[in-house]
Amino acid sequence: MLGYKGPFESFKEAKERADIAADKLIEIAQSQDKIVLFGHGFMNRYIRKSLINKGWLLNEKSNAYWGITSLES
């Protein structure tokens, strides 16, 4: 990838990692009123999709460079 050698995570593995992260956020949200996550756009997008698929509601979504996505359980 881009001239680099070595083992890289597949797209499927990255989506699975996002699903695991979503499960962890759900677990944390059960004991906290609010949580904040800072991350890379790709991972944020797939965590968001996973949370929505698990029943969370999308309040706000921005794909801007420093965009904000707001969800609630």
Short mmCIF file of C-alpha atoms in Angstrom, two decimals, residues 12-46:
data_model
loop_
_atom_site.label_atom_id
_atom_site.label_comp_id
_atom_site.label_asym_id
_atom_site.label_seq_id
_atom_site.Cartn_x
_atom_site.Cartn_y
_atom_site.Cartn_z
CA LYS A 12 -13.29 -6.48 6.51
CA GLU A 13 -11.00 -6.51 9.56
CA ALA A 14 -11.27 -2.72 9.89
CA LYS A 15 -15.08 -2.91 9.82
CA GLU A 16 -14.97 -5.65 12.46
CA ARG A 17 -12.72 -3.44 14.61
CA ALA A 18 -15.22 -0.59 14.24
CA ASP A 19 -18.01 -2.92 15.39
CA ILE A 20 -15.96 -3.90 18.44
CA ALA A 21 -15.34 -0.21 19.17
CA ALA A 22 -19.08 0.48 18.91
CA ASP A 23 -19.77 -2.30 21.42
CA LYS A 24 -17.21 -0.76 23.78
CA LEU A 25 -18.83 2.68 23.42
CA ILE A 26 -22.23 1.14 24.20
CA GLU A 27 -20.75 -0.45 27.31
CA ILE A 28 -19.22 2.86 28.45
CA ALA A 29 -22.43 4.78 27.68
CA GLN A 30 -24.34 2.59 30.14
CA SER A 31 -22.46 4.20 33.03
CA GLN A 32 -21.73 7.70 31.66
CA ASP A 33 -24.08 10.53 30.69
CA LYS A 34 -21.90 11.72 27.81
CA ILE A 35 -18.88 10.34 26.02
CA VAL A 36 -16.64 11.92 23.40
CA LEU A 37 -14.66 10.06 20.76
CA PHE A 38 -11.96 11.58 18.57
CA GLY A 39 -10.83 9.47 15.66
CA HIS A 40 -10.01 9.12 12.00
CA GLY A 41 -12.80 9.68 9.47
CA PHE A 42 -12.91 6.11 8.16
CA MET A 43 -13.19 4.57 11.60
CA ASN A 44 -15.64 7.22 12.80
CA ARG A 45 -17.88 6.50 9.81
CA TYR A 46 -18.04 2.76 10.46
#
